[in-house]
């Protein structure tokens, strides 16, 4: 990590944190060791918020398109963030993540792969996080962000207990095995969603009303999910 960049980021934390209030449940500060931090993705602010409120140095994975902005590229490189090209096999990103884990760094991943407009429902997870965890024997730490980040609006984040995928370590790496392992990762994040919803329901905290644009995105997302579900059901029936 670039010491000058990390110094600027630490100064920015002090200045910006009051504008983004956050209540954290669970382990706010992680042991600084080889770890895969995995959670839902509902806003471009997600890695910023986590970095802002954590004392840990976390190398988040982000979409490579952000590198077109010179300032962001400079900051992300200085923070050891990893750019990934979506929709293709990115060997550079893979090697970078493996290198960070070998150096006992915390790597932050959003297995949904893209921002989810439906804040209280997880999309299917990509298999990358499970693959890295199995290949490096790195423990995983799940988290769940409750709501999209808004200036001066309190948000909530819950961090779960560390777990591993050790039951998969000695199995041949196949598509079916990775899907099974990925489902375990997704379930751990989803358990946090249910837990945090329960905590906030007891406190009488309600989600804010969706804007018209957000509602349109949610409806589009739901239609897409129904189509995918039908395609999966058709594929399953054809296999039988």
JSON list of C-alpha atoms in Angstrom, two decimals:
[
{"chain": "A", "resi": 1, "resn": "UNK", "atom": "CA", "xyz": [0.00, 0.00, 0.00]},
{"chain": "A", "resi": 2, "resn": "UNK", "atom": "CA", "xyz": [1.13, 3.54, -0.73]},
{"chain": "A", "resi": 3, "resn": "UNK", "atom": "CA", "xyz": [1.80, 5.25, 2.62]},
{"chain": "A", "resi": 4, "resn": "UNK", "atom": "CA", "xyz": [0.88, 8.69, 1.29]},
{"chain": "A", "resi": 5, "resn": "UNK", "atom": "CA", "xyz": [-2.44, 7.44, -0.08]},
{"chain": "A", "resi": 6, "resn": "UNK", "atom": "CA", "xyz": [-3.26, 5.59, 3.15]},
{"chain": "A", "resi": 7, "resn": "UNK", "atom": "CA", "xyz": [-2.46, 8.78, 5.09]},
{"chain": "A", "resi": 8, "resn": "UNK", "atom": "CA", "xyz": [-4.84, 10.79, 2.91]},
{"chain": "A", "resi": 9, "resn": "UNK", "atom": "CA", "xyz": [-7.52, 8.13, 3.31]},
{"chain": "A", "resi": 10, "resn": "UNK", "atom": "CA", "xyz": [-7.12, 8.19, 7.12]},
{"chain": "A", "resi": 11, "resn": "UNK", "atom": "CA", "xyz": [-7.54, 11.99, 7.07]},
{"chain": "A", "resi": 12, "resn": "UNK", "atom": "CA", "xyz": [-10.58, 11.70, 4.80]},
{"chain": "A", "resi": 13, "resn": "UNK", "atom": "CA", "xyz": [-12.15, 9.26, 7.28]},
{"chain": "A", "resi": 14, "resn": "UNK", "atom": "CA", "xyz": [-12.12, 11.90, 9.99]},
{"chain": "A", "resi": 15, "resn": "UNK", "atom": "CA", "xyz": [-13.67, 14.52, 7.73]},
{"chain": "A", "resi": 16, "resn": "UNK", "atom": "CA", "xyz": [-16.28, 12.37, 5.99]},
{"chain": "A", "resi": 17, "resn": "UNK", "atom": "CA", "xyz": [-17.48, 9.92, 8.67]},
{"chain": "A", "resi": 18, "resn": "UNK", "atom": "CA", "xyz": [-19.91, 12.40, 10.35]},
{"chain": "A", "resi": 19, "resn": "UNK", "atom": "CA", "xyz": [-21.83, 12.66, 7.07]},
{"chain": "A", "resi": 20, "resn": "UNK", "atom": "CA", "xyz": [-22.34, 8.88, 6.81]},
{"chain": "A", "resi": 21, "resn": "UNK", "atom": "CA", "xyz": [-23.50, 7.57, 10.23]},
{"chain": "A", "resi": 22, "resn": "UNK", "atom": "CA", "xyz": [-23.25, 3.80, 10.54]},
{"chain": "A", "resi": 23, "resn": "UNK", "atom": "CA", "xyz": [-24.17, 1.30, 13.25]},
{"chain": "A", "resi": 24, "resn": "UNK", "atom": "CA", "xyz": [-22.11, -1.89, 13.11]},
{"chain": "A", "resi": 25, "resn": "UNK", "atom": "CA", "xyz": [-23.22, -5.16, 14.66]},
{"chain": "A", "resi": 26, "resn": "UNK", "atom": "CA", "xyz": [-20.69, -7.95, 15.15]},
{"chain": "A", "resi": 27, "resn": "UNK", "atom": "CA", "xyz": [-16.94, -7.72, 14.72]},
{"chain": "A", "resi": 28, "resn": "UNK", "atom": "CA", "xyz": [-16.11, -4.20, 13.57]},
{"chain": "A", "resi": 29, "resn": "UNK", "atom": "CA", "xyz": [-12.35, -4.74, 13.44]},
{"chain": "A", "resi": 30, "resn": "UNK", "atom": "CA", "xyz": [-11.03, -7.98, 11.96]},
{"chain": "A", "resi": 31, "resn": "UNK", "atom": "CA", "xyz": [-7.79, -9.77, 12.79]},
{"chain": "A", "resi": 32, "resn": "UNK", "atom": "CA", "xyz": [-5.23, -8.56, 10.25]},
{"chain": "A", "resi": 33, "resn": "UNK", "atom": "CA", "xyz": [-4.62, -11.89, 8.52]},
{"chain": "A", "resi": 34, "resn": "UNK", "atom": "CA", "xyz": [-5.44, -13.78, 5.33]},
{"chain": "A", "resi": 35, "resn": "UNK", "atom": "CA", "xyz": [-9.21, -13.35, 5.01]},
{"chain": "A", "resi": 36, "resn": "UNK", "atom": "CA", "xyz": [-11.87, -13.12, 2.33]},
{"chain": "A", "resi": 37, "resn": "UNK", "atom": "CA", "xyz": [-14.49, -10.54, 3.29]},
{"chain": "A", "resi": 38, "resn": "UNK", "atom": "CA", "xyz": [-17.69, -11.29, 1.38]},
{"chain": "A", "resi": 39, "resn": "UNK", "atom": "CA", "xyz": [-21.05, -9.54, 1.35]},
{"chain": "A", "resi": 40, "resn": "UNK", "atom": "CA", "xyz": [-23.93, -8.04, -0.59]},
{"chain": "A", "resi": 41, "resn": "UNK", "atom": "CA", "xyz": [-23.50, -5.17, -3.02]},
{"chain": "A", "resi": 42, "resn": "UNK", "atom": "CA", "xyz": [-26.18, -2.48, -3.27]},
{"chain": "A", "resi": 43, "resn": "UNK", "atom": "CA", "xyz": [-24.21, 0.72, -3.83]},
{"chain": "A", "resi": 44, "resn": "UNK", "atom": "CA", "xyz": [-20.95, 2.02, -5.23]},
{"chain": "A", "resi": 45, "resn": "UNK", "atom": "CA", "xyz": [-20.38, 3.40, -1.74]},
{"chain": "A", "resi": 46, "resn": "UNK", "atom": "CA", "xyz": [-20.18, -0.08, -0.16]},
{"chain": "A", "resi": 47, "resn": "UNK", "atom": "CA", "xyz": [-16.35, -0.44, -0.13]},
{"chain": "A", "resi": 48, "resn": "UNK", "atom": "CA", "xyz": [-15.97, 3.23, 0.81]},
{"chain": "A", "resi": 49, "resn": "UNK", "atom": "CA", "xyz": [-18.25, 2.89, 3.83]},
{"chain": "A", "resi": 50, "resn": "UNK", "atom": "CA", "xyz": [-16.57, -0.29, 5.02]},
{"chain": "A", "resi": 51, "resn": "UNK", "atom": "CA", "xyz": [-13.11, 1.28, 4.62]},
{"chain": "A", "resi": 52, "resn": "UNK", "atom": "CA", "xyz": [-14.25, 4.43, 6.36]},
{"chain": "A", "resi": 53, "resn": "UNK", "atom": "CA", "xyz": [-15.52, 2.70, 9.49]},
{"chain": "A", "resi": 54, "resn": "UNK", "atom": "CA", "xyz": [-12.97, -0.10, 9.81]},
{"chain": "A", "resi": 55, "resn": "UNK", "atom": "CA", "xyz": [-9.48, 0.13, 11.26]},
{"chain": "A", "resi": 56, "resn": "UNK", "atom": "CA", "xyz": [-8.45, -2.70, 8.97]},
{"chain": "A", "resi": 57, "resn": "UNK", "atom": "CA", "xyz": [-6.71, -2.30, 5.66]},
{"chain": "A", "resi": 58, "resn": "UNK", "atom": "CA", "xyz": [-8.94, -4.09, 3.17]},
{"chain": "A", "resi": 59, "resn": "UNK", "atom": "CA", "xyz": [-8.11, -4.59, -0.49]},
{"chain": "A", "resi": 60, "resn": "UNK", "atom": "CA", "xyz": [-11.47, -4.48, -2.23]},
{"chain": "A", "resi": 61, "resn": "UNK", "atom": "CA", "xyz": [-12.09, -5.82, -5.71]},
{"chain": "A", "resi": 62, "resn": "UNK", "atom": "CA", "xyz": [-13.70, -3.26, -8.02]},
{"chain": "A", "resi": 63, "resn": "UNK", "atom": "CA", "xyz": [-14.79, -3.08, -11.65]},
{"chain": "A", "resi": 64, "resn": "UNK", "atom": "CA", "xyz": [-11.98, -2.08, -13.98]},
{"chain": "A", "resi": 65, "resn": "UNK", "atom": "CA", "xyz": [-14.05, 0.69, -15.62]},
{"chain": "A", "resi": 66, "resn": "UNK", "atom": "CA", "xyz": [-13.26, 2.93, -12.64]},
{"chain": "A", "resi": 67, "resn": "UNK", "atom": "CA", "xyz": [-9.63, 3.00, -13.77]},
{"chain": "A", "resi": 68, "resn": "UNK", "atom": "CA", "xyz": [-10.62, 5.43, -16.50]},
{"chain": "A", "resi": 69, "resn": "UNK", "atom": "CA", "xyz": [-10.77, 8.12, -13.79]},
{"chain": "A", "resi": 70, "resn": "UNK", "atom": "CA", "xyz": [-7.15, 9.08, -13.06]},
{"chain": "A", "resi": 71, "resn": "UNK", "atom": "CA", "xyz": [-7.74, 10.13, -9.42]},
{"chain": "A", "resi": 72, "resn": "UNK", "atom": "CA", "xyz": [-9.65, 6.94, -8.57]},
{"chain": "A", "resi": 73, "resn": "UNK", "atom": "CA", "xyz": [-6.99, 4.83, -10.26]},
{"chain": "A", "resi": 74, "resn": "UNK", "atom": "CA", "xyz": [-4.29, 6.53, -8.15]},
{"chain": "A", "resi": 75, "resn": "UNK", "atom": "CA", "xyz": [-6.22, 6.05, -4.90]},
{"chain": "A", "resi": 76, "resn": "UNK", "atom": "CA", "xyz": [-7.27, 2.46, -5.62]},
{"chain": "A", "resi": 77, "resn": "UNK", "atom": "CA", "xyz": [-3.74, 1.47, -6.62]},
{"chain": "A", "resi": 78, "resn": "UNK", "atom": "CA", "xyz": [-2.42, 3.07, -3.45]},
{"chain": "A", "resi": 79, "resn": "UNK", "atom": "CA", "xyz": [-4.90, 1.08, -1.37]},
{"chain": "A", "resi": 80, "resn": "UNK", "atom": "CA", "xyz": [-4.05, -2.21, -3.14]},
{"chain": "A", "resi": 81, "resn": "UNK", "atom": "CA", "xyz": [-7.57, -2.46, -4.54]},
{"chain": "A", "resi": 82, "resn": "UNK", "atom": "CA", "xyz": [-7.89, -5.01, -7.35]},
{"chain": "A", "resi": 83, "resn": "UNK", "atom": "CA", "xyz": [-9.53, -4.09, -10.69]},
{"chain": "A", "resi": 84, "resn": "UNK", "atom": "CA", "xyz": [-11.47, -6.88, -12.36]},
{"chain": "A", "resi": 85, "resn": "UNK", "atom": "CA", "xyz": [-12.83, -7.03, -15.89]},
{"chain": "A", "resi": 86, "resn": "UNK", "atom": "CA", "xyz": [-16.37, -8.32, -15.67]},
{"chain": "A", "resi": 87, "resn": "UNK", "atom": "CA", "xyz": [-17.68, -10.90, -18.09]},
{"chain": "A", "resi": 88, "resn": "UNK", "atom": "CA", "xyz": [-14.32, -12.47, -18.86]},
{"chain": "A", "resi": 89, "resn": "UNK", "atom": "CA", "xyz": [-11.55, -14.51, -17.26]},
{"chain": "A", "resi": 90, "resn": "UNK", "atom": "CA", "xyz": [-9.26, -11.90, -15.69]},
{"chain": "A", "resi": 91, "resn": "UNK", "atom": "CA", "xyz": [-5.91, -13.58, -14.96]},
{"chain": "A", "resi": 92, "resn": "UNK", "atom": "CA", "xyz": [-4.38, -10.34, -13.64]},
{"chain": "A", "resi": 93, "resn": "UNK", "atom": "CA", "xyz": [-7.12, -9.97, -11.04]},
{"chain": "A", "resi": 94, "resn": "UNK", "atom": "CA", "xyz": [-6.84, -13.64, -10.08]},
{"chain": "A", "resi": 95, "resn": "UNK", "atom": "CA", "xyz": [-3.07, -13.43, -9.59]},
{"chain": "A", "resi": 96, "resn": "UNK", "atom": "CA", "xyz": [-3.40, -10.16, -7.65]},
{"chain": "A", "resi": 97, "resn": "UNK", "atom": "CA", "xyz": [-5.96, -11.64, -5.23]},
{"chain": "A", "resi": 98, "resn": "UNK", "atom": "CA", "xyz": [-3.88, -14.77, -4.69]},
{"chain": "A", "resi": 99, "resn": "UNK", "atom": "CA", "xyz": [-0.80, -12.61, -4.03]},
{"chain": "A", "resi": 100, "resn": "UNK", "atom": "CA", "xyz": [-2.64, -10.48, -1.45]},
{"chain": "A", "resi": 101, "resn": "UNK", "atom": "CA", "xyz": [-3.91, -13.55, 0.38]},
{"chain": "A", "resi": 102, "resn": "UNK", "atom": "CA", "xyz": [-0.42, -15.06, 0.35]},
{"chain": "A", "resi": 103, "resn": "UNK", "atom": "CA", "xyz": [0.76, -11.85, 2.04]},
{"chain": "A", "resi": 104, "resn": "UNK", "atom": "CA", "xyz": [-1.89, -12.29, 4.77]},
{"chain": "A", "resi": 105, "resn": "UNK", "atom": "CA", "xyz": [-4.04, -9.40, 3.54]},
{"chain": "A", "resi": 106, "resn": "UNK", "atom": "CA", "xyz": [-7.81, -8.98, 3.84]},
{"chain": "A", "resi": 107, "resn": "UNK", "atom": "CA", "xyz": [-9.50, -9.07, 0.42]},
{"chain": "A", "resi": 108, "resn": "UNK", "atom": "CA", "xyz": [-13.03, -7.69, 0.06]},
{"chain": "A", "resi": 109, "resn": "UNK", "atom": "CA", "xyz": [-15.29, -9.30, -2.55]},
{"chain": "A", "resi": 110, "resn": "UNK", "atom": "CA", "xyz": [-18.86, -8.74, -3.69]},
{"chain": "A", "resi": 111, "resn": "UNK", "atom": "CA", "xyz": [-19.82, -12.18, -5.06]},
{"chain": "A", "resi": 112, "resn": "UNK", "atom": "CA", "xyz": [-23.05, -10.85, -6.60]},
{"chain": "A", "resi": 113, "resn": "UNK", "atom": "CA", "xyz": [-20.75, -9.29, -9.19]},
{"chain": "A", "resi": 114, "resn": "UNK", "atom": "CA", "xyz": [-22.84, -6.16, -9.66]},
{"chain": "A", "resi": 115, "resn": "UNK", "atom": "CA", "xyz": [-25.00, -3.82, -7.64]},
{"chain": "A", "resi": 116, "resn": "UNK", "atom": "CA", "xyz": [-28.33, -5.27, -6.60]},
{"chain": "A", "resi": 117, "resn": "UNK", "atom": "CA", "xyz": [-31.34, -2.92, -6.84]},
{"chain": "A", "resi": 118, "resn": "UNK", "atom": "CA", "xyz": [-33.39, -5.17, -4.53]},
{"chain": "A", "resi": 119, "resn": "UNK", "atom": "CA", "xyz": [-31.76, -4.36, -1.19]},
{"chain": "A", "resi": 120, "resn": "UNK", "atom": "CA", "xyz": [-33.44, -7.14, 0.81]},
{"chain": "A", "resi": 121, "resn": "UNK", "atom": "CA", "xyz": [-32.76, -10.02, -1.56]},
{"chain": "A", "resi": 122, "resn": "UNK", "atom": "CA", "xyz": [-29.43, -11.52, -2.58]},
{"chain": "A", "resi": 123, "resn": "UNK", "atom": "CA", "xyz": [-28.63, -12.24, -6.20]},
{"chain": "A", "resi": 124, "resn": "UNK", "atom": "CA", "xyz": [-26.88, -15.45, -7.14]},
{"chain": "A", "resi": 125, "resn": "UNK", "atom": "CA", "xyz": [-23.20, -15.46, -6.17]},
{"chain": "A", "resi": 126, "resn": "UNK", "atom": "CA", "xyz": [-20.35, -15.95, -8.60]},
{"chain": "A", "resi": 127, "resn": "UNK", "atom": "CA", "xyz": [-17.98, -18.77, -7.70]},
{"chain": "A", "resi": 128, "resn": "UNK", "atom": "CA", "xyz": [-14.81, -16.68, -7.41]},
{"chain": "A", "resi": 129, "resn": "UNK", "atom": "CA", "xyz": [-14.89, -16.19, -3.63]},
{"chain": "A", "resi": 130, "resn": "UNK", "atom": "CA", "xyz": [-15.39, -19.90, -3.01]},
{"chain": "A", "resi": 131, "resn": "UNK", "atom": "CA", "xyz": [-12.62, -20.77, -5.46]},
{"chain": "A", "resi": 132, "resn": "UNK", "atom": "CA", "xyz": [-10.12, -18.44, -3.74]},
{"chain": "A", "resi": 133, "resn": "UNK", "atom": "CA", "xyz": [-11.12, -19.73, -0.30]},
{"chain": "A", "resi": 134, "resn": "UNK", "atom": "CA", "xyz": [-10.63, -23.35, -1.35]},
{"chain": "A", "resi": 135, "resn": "UNK", "atom": "CA", "xyz": [-7.41, -22.75, -3.28]},
{"chain": "A", "resi": 136, "resn": "UNK", "atom": "CA", "xyz": [-5.70, -20.75, -0.50]},
{"chain": "A", "resi": 137, "resn": "UNK", "atom": "CA", "xyz": [-7.49, -22.25, 2.54]},
{"chain": "A", "resi": 138, "resn": "UNK", "atom": "CA", "xyz": [-8.37, -18.68, 3.49]},
{"chain": "A", "resi": 139, "resn": "UNK", "atom": "CA", "xyz": [-11.17, -18.19, 6.03]},
{"chain": "A", "resi": 140, "resn": "UNK", "atom": "CA", "xyz": [-14.19, -16.15, 4.98]},
{"chain": "A", "resi": 141, "resn": "UNK", "atom": "CA", "xyz": [-15.90, -13.39, 6.92]},
{"chain": "A", "resi": 142, "resn": "UNK", "atom": "CA", "xyz": [-19.47, -12.53, 5.78]},
{"chain": "A", "resi": 143, "resn": "UNK", "atom": "CA", "xyz": [-21.09, -9.12, 6.05]},
{"chain": "A", "resi": 144, "resn": "UNK", "atom": "CA", "xyz": [-24.41, -7.57, 5.09]},
{"chain": "A", "resi": 145, "resn": "UNK", "atom": "CA", "xyz": [-25.17, -3.90, 4.42]},
{"chain": "A", "resi": 146, "resn": "UNK", "atom": "CA", "xyz": [-28.79, -3.08, 5.19]},
{"chain": "A", "resi": 147, "resn": "UNK", "atom": "CA", "xyz": [-29.50, -0.09, 2.96]},
{"chain": "A", "resi": 148, "resn": "UNK", "atom": "CA", "xyz": [-28.07, 2.06, 0.19]},
{"chain": "A", "resi": 149, "resn": "UNK", "atom": "CA", "xyz": [-25.77, 4.72, 1.58]},
{"chain": "A", "resi": 150, "resn": "UNK", "atom": "CA", "xyz": [-27.22, 8.22, 1.69]},
{"chain": "A", "resi": 151, "resn": "UNK", "atom": "CA", "xyz": [-25.65, 11.38, 3.10]},
{"chain": "A", "resi": 152, "resn": "UNK", "atom": "CA", "xyz": [-26.77, 12.06, 6.71]},
{"chain": "A", "resi": 153, "resn": "UNK", "atom": "CA", "xyz": [-28.96, 8.97, 6.76]},
{"chain": "A", "resi": 154, "resn": "UNK", "atom": "CA", "xyz": [-28.04, 6.30, 9.31]},
{"chain": "A", "resi": 155, "resn": "UNK", "atom": "CA", "xyz": [-27.19, 2.93, 7.87]},
{"chain": "A", "resi": 156, "resn": "UNK", "atom": "CA", "xyz": [-26.56, -0.49, 9.42]},
{"chain": "A", "resi": 157, "resn": "UNK", "atom": "CA", "xyz": [-23.98, -3.18, 8.79]},
{"chain": "A", "resi": 158, "resn": "UNK", "atom": "CA", "xyz": [-23.57, -6.60, 10.37]},
{"chain": "A", "resi": 159, "resn": "UNK", "atom": "CA", "xyz": [-20.39, -8.69, 10.30]},
{"chain": "A", "resi": 160, "resn": "UNK", "atom": "CA", "xyz": [-20.62, -12.43, 10.92]},
{"chain": "A", "resi": 161, "resn": "UNK", "atom": "CA", "xyz": [-18.31, -15.02, 12.38]},
{"chain": "A", "resi": 162, "resn": "UNK", "atom": "CA", "xyz": [-15.39, -16.40, 10.42]},
{"chain": "A", "resi": 163, "resn": "UNK", "atom": "CA", "xyz": [-15.96, -19.72, 8.63]},
{"chain": "A", "resi": 164, "resn": "UNK", "atom": "CA", "xyz": [-14.06, -21.93, 6.20]},
{"chain": "A", "resi": 165, "resn": "UNK", "atom": "CA", "xyz": [-14.81, -24.22, 3.29]},
{"chain": "A", "resi": 166, "resn": "UNK", "atom": "CA", "xyz": [-12.52, -26.96, 4.62]},
{"chain": "A", "resi": 167, "resn": "UNK", "atom": "CA", "xyz": [-14.99, -29.71, 3.69]},
{"chain": "A", "resi": 168, "resn": "UNK", "atom": "CA", "xyz": [-14.16, -28.90, 0.05]},
{"chain": "A", "resi": 169, "resn": "UNK", "atom": "CA", "xyz": [-10.35, -28.71, 0.35]},
{"chain": "A", "resi": 170, "resn": "UNK", "atom": "CA", "xyz": [-9.66, -32.31, -0.68]},
{"chain": "A", "resi": 171, "resn": "UNK", "atom": "CA", "xyz": [-12.36, -32.60, -3.33]},
{"chain": "A", "resi": 172, "resn": "UNK", "atom": "CA", "xyz": [-11.68, -32.33, -7.09]},
{"chain": "A", "resi": 173, "resn": "UNK", "atom": "CA", "xyz": [-12.40, -28.81, -8.33]},
{"chain": "A", "resi": 174, "resn": "UNK", "atom": "CA", "xyz": [-15.45, -29.12, -10.54]},
{"chain": "A", "resi": 175, "resn": "UNK", "atom": "CA", "xyz": [-18.23, -26.76, -11.53]},
{"chain": "A", "resi": 176, "resn": "UNK", "atom": "CA", "xyz": [-20.67, -28.65, -9.32]},
{"chain": "A", "resi": 177, "resn": "UNK", "atom": "CA", "xyz": [-18.34, -28.50, -6.32]},
{"chain": "A", "resi": 178, "resn": "UNK", "atom": "CA", "xyz": [-17.78, -24.76, -6.72]},
{"chain": "A", "resi": 179, "resn": "UNK", "atom": "CA", "xyz": [-21.51, -24.14, -7.00]},
{"chain": "A", "resi": 180, "resn": "UNK", "atom": "CA", "xyz": [-22.08, -26.14, -3.81]},
{"chain": "A", "resi": 181, "resn": "UNK", "atom": "CA", "xyz": [-19.37, -24.23, -1.96]},
{"chain": "A", "resi": 182, "resn": "UNK", "atom": "CA", "xyz": [-20.67, -20.91, -3.30]},
{"chain": "A", "resi": 183, "resn": "UNK", "atom": "CA", "xyz": [-24.15, -21.71, -2.00]},
{"chain": "A", "resi": 184, "resn": "UNK", "atom": "CA", "xyz": [-22.67, -22.13, 1.48]},
{"chain": "A", "resi": 185, "resn": "UNK", "atom": "CA", "xyz": [-21.04, -18.69, 1.18]},
{"chain": "A", "resi": 186, "resn": "UNK", "atom": "CA", "xyz": [-24.30, -17.14, 0.00]},
{"chain": "A", "resi": 187, "resn": "UNK", "atom": "CA", "xyz": [-26.24, -18.78, 2.85]},
{"chain": "A", "resi": 188, "resn": "UNK", "atom": "CA", "xyz": [-23.85, -17.30, 5.43]},
{"chain": "A", "resi": 189, "resn": "UNK", "atom": "CA", "xyz": [-24.48, -13.80, 4.07]},
{"chain": "A", "resi": 190, "resn": "UNK", "atom": "CA", "xyz": [-28.22, -14.43, 3.88]},
{"chain": "A", "resi": 191, "resn": "UNK", "atom": "CA", "xyz": [-28.31, -15.52, 7.53]},
{"chain": "A", "resi": 192, "resn": "UNK", "atom": "CA", "xyz": [-26.87, -12.11, 8.41]},
{"chain": "A", "resi": 193, "resn": "UNK", "atom": "CA", "xyz": [-29.60, -10.44, 6.34]},
{"chain": "A", "resi": 194, "resn": "UNK", "atom": "CA", "xyz": [-32.28, -12.25, 8.33]},
{"chain": "A", "resi": 195, "resn": "UNK", "atom": "CA", "xyz": [-30.52, -11.53, 11.62]},
{"chain": "A", "resi": 196, "resn": "UNK", "atom": "CA", "xyz": [-30.09, -7.81, 10.97]},
{"chain": "A", "resi": 197, "resn": "UNK", "atom": "CA", "xyz": [-33.69, -7.48, 9.77]},
{"chain": "A", "resi": 198, "resn": "UNK", "atom": "CA", "xyz": [-34.80, -9.03, 13.04]},
{"chain": "A", "resi": 199, "resn": "UNK", "atom": "CA", "xyz": [-32.66, -6.70, 15.15]},
{"chain": "A", "resi": 200, "resn": "UNK", "atom": "CA", "xyz": [-33.89, -3.60, 13.36]},
{"chain": "A", "resi": 201, "resn": "UNK", "atom": "CA", "xyz": [-37.52, -4.75, 13.38]},
{"chain": "A", "resi": 202, "resn": "UNK", "atom": "CA", "xyz": [-37.36, -4.97, 17.17]},
{"chain": "A", "resi": 203, "resn": "UNK", "atom": "CA", "xyz": [-36.04, -1.42, 17.25]},
{"chain": "A", "resi": 204, "resn": "UNK", "atom": "CA", "xyz": [-38.79, -0.20, 14.94]},
{"chain": "A", "resi": 205, "resn": "UNK", "atom": "CA", "xyz": [-36.36, 0.78, 12.17]},
{"chain": "A", "resi": 206, "resn": "UNK", "atom": "CA", "xyz": [-37.98, 0.78, 8.73]},
{"chain": "A", "resi": 207, "resn": "UNK", "atom": "CA", "xyz": [-36.52, 1.01, 5.26]},
{"chain": "A", "resi": 208, "resn": "UNK", "atom": "CA", "xyz": [-36.93, 4.31, 3.49]},
{"chain": "A", "resi": 209, "resn": "UNK", "atom": "CA", "xyz": [-39.50, 4.62, 0.72]},
{"chain": "A", "resi": 210, "resn": "UNK", "atom": "CA", "xyz": [-38.12, 3.76, -2.72]},
{"chain": "A", "resi": 211, "resn": "UNK", "atom": "CA", "xyz": [-37.93, 6.46, -5.36]},
{"chain": "A", "resi": 212, "resn": "UNK", "atom": "CA", "xyz": [-39.74, 5.98, -8.66]},
{"chain": "A", "resi": 213, "resn": "UNK", "atom": "CA", "xyz": [-36.46, 5.26, -10.43]},
{"chain": "A", "resi": 214, "resn": "UNK", "atom": "CA", "xyz": [-35.46, 2.70, -7.80]},
{"chain": "A", "resi": 215, "resn": "UNK", "atom": "CA", "xyz": [-38.87, 1.02, -8.07]},
{"chain": "A", "resi": 216, "resn": "UNK", "atom": "CA", "xyz": [-38.47, 0.72, -11.84]},
{"chain": "A", "resi": 217, "resn": "UNK", "atom": "CA", "xyz": [-35.03, -0.89, -11.37]},
{"chain": "A", "resi": 218, "resn": "UNK", "atom": "CA", "xyz": [-36.42, -3.30, -8.79]},
{"chain": "A", "resi": 219, "resn": "UNK", "atom": "CA", "xyz": [-39.29, -4.32, -11.07]},
{"chain": "A", "resi": 220, "resn": "UNK", "atom": "CA", "xyz": [-36.85, -4.85, -13.95]},
{"chain": "A", "resi": 221, "resn": "UNK", "atom": "CA", "xyz": [-34.61, -6.91, -11.67]},
{"chain": "A", "resi": 222, "resn": "UNK", "atom": "CA", "xyz": [-37.53, -9.05, -10.49]},
{"chain": "A", "resi": 223, "resn": "UNK", "atom": "CA", "xyz": [-38.65, -9.72, -14.08]},
{"chain": "A", "resi": 224, "resn": "UNK", "atom": "CA", "xyz": [-35.10, -10.79, -14.96]},
{"chain": "A", "resi": 225, "resn": "UNK", "atom": "CA", "xyz": [-34.93, -13.11, -11.94]},
{"chain": "A", "resi": 226, "resn": "UNK", "atom": "CA", "xyz": [-38.23, -14.77, -12.94]},
{"chain": "A", "resi": 227, "resn": "UNK", "atom": "CA", "xyz": [-36.91, -15.34, -16.45]},
{"chain": "A", "resi": 228, "resn": "UNK", "atom": "CA", "xyz": [-33.68, -16.86, -15.10]},
{"chain": "A", "resi": 229, "resn": "UNK", "atom": "CA", "xyz": [-35.66, -19.10, -12.74]},
{"chain": "A", "resi": 230, "resn": "UNK", "atom": "CA", "xyz": [-37.74, -20.41, -15.64]},
{"chain": "A", "resi": 231, "resn": "UNK", "atom": "CA", "xyz": [-34.60, -21.08, -17.69]},
{"chain": "A", "resi": 232, "resn": "UNK", "atom": "CA", "xyz": [-32.97, -22.95, -14.80]},
{"chain": "A", "resi": 233, "resn": "UNK", "atom": "CA", "xyz": [-36.12, -25.03, -14.25]},
{"chain": "A", "resi": 234, "resn": "UNK", "atom": "CA", "xyz": [-36.21, -25.89, -17.96]},
{"chain": "A", "resi": 235, "resn": "UNK", "atom": "CA", "xyz": [-32.54, -26.92, -17.91]},
{"chain": "A", "resi": 236, "resn": "UNK", "atom": "CA", "xyz": [-33.10, -29.11, -14.86]},
{"chain": "A", "resi": 237, "resn": "UNK", "atom": "CA", "xyz": [-36.08, -30.85, -16.48]},
{"chain": "A", "resi": 238, "resn": "UNK", "atom": "CA", "xyz": [-34.08, -31.47, -19.68]},
{"chain": "A", "resi": 239, "resn": "UNK", "atom": "CA", "xyz": [-31.26, -33.10, -17.66]},
{"chain": "A", "resi": 240, "resn": "UNK", "atom": "CA", "xyz": [-33.76, -35.49, -16.15]}
]
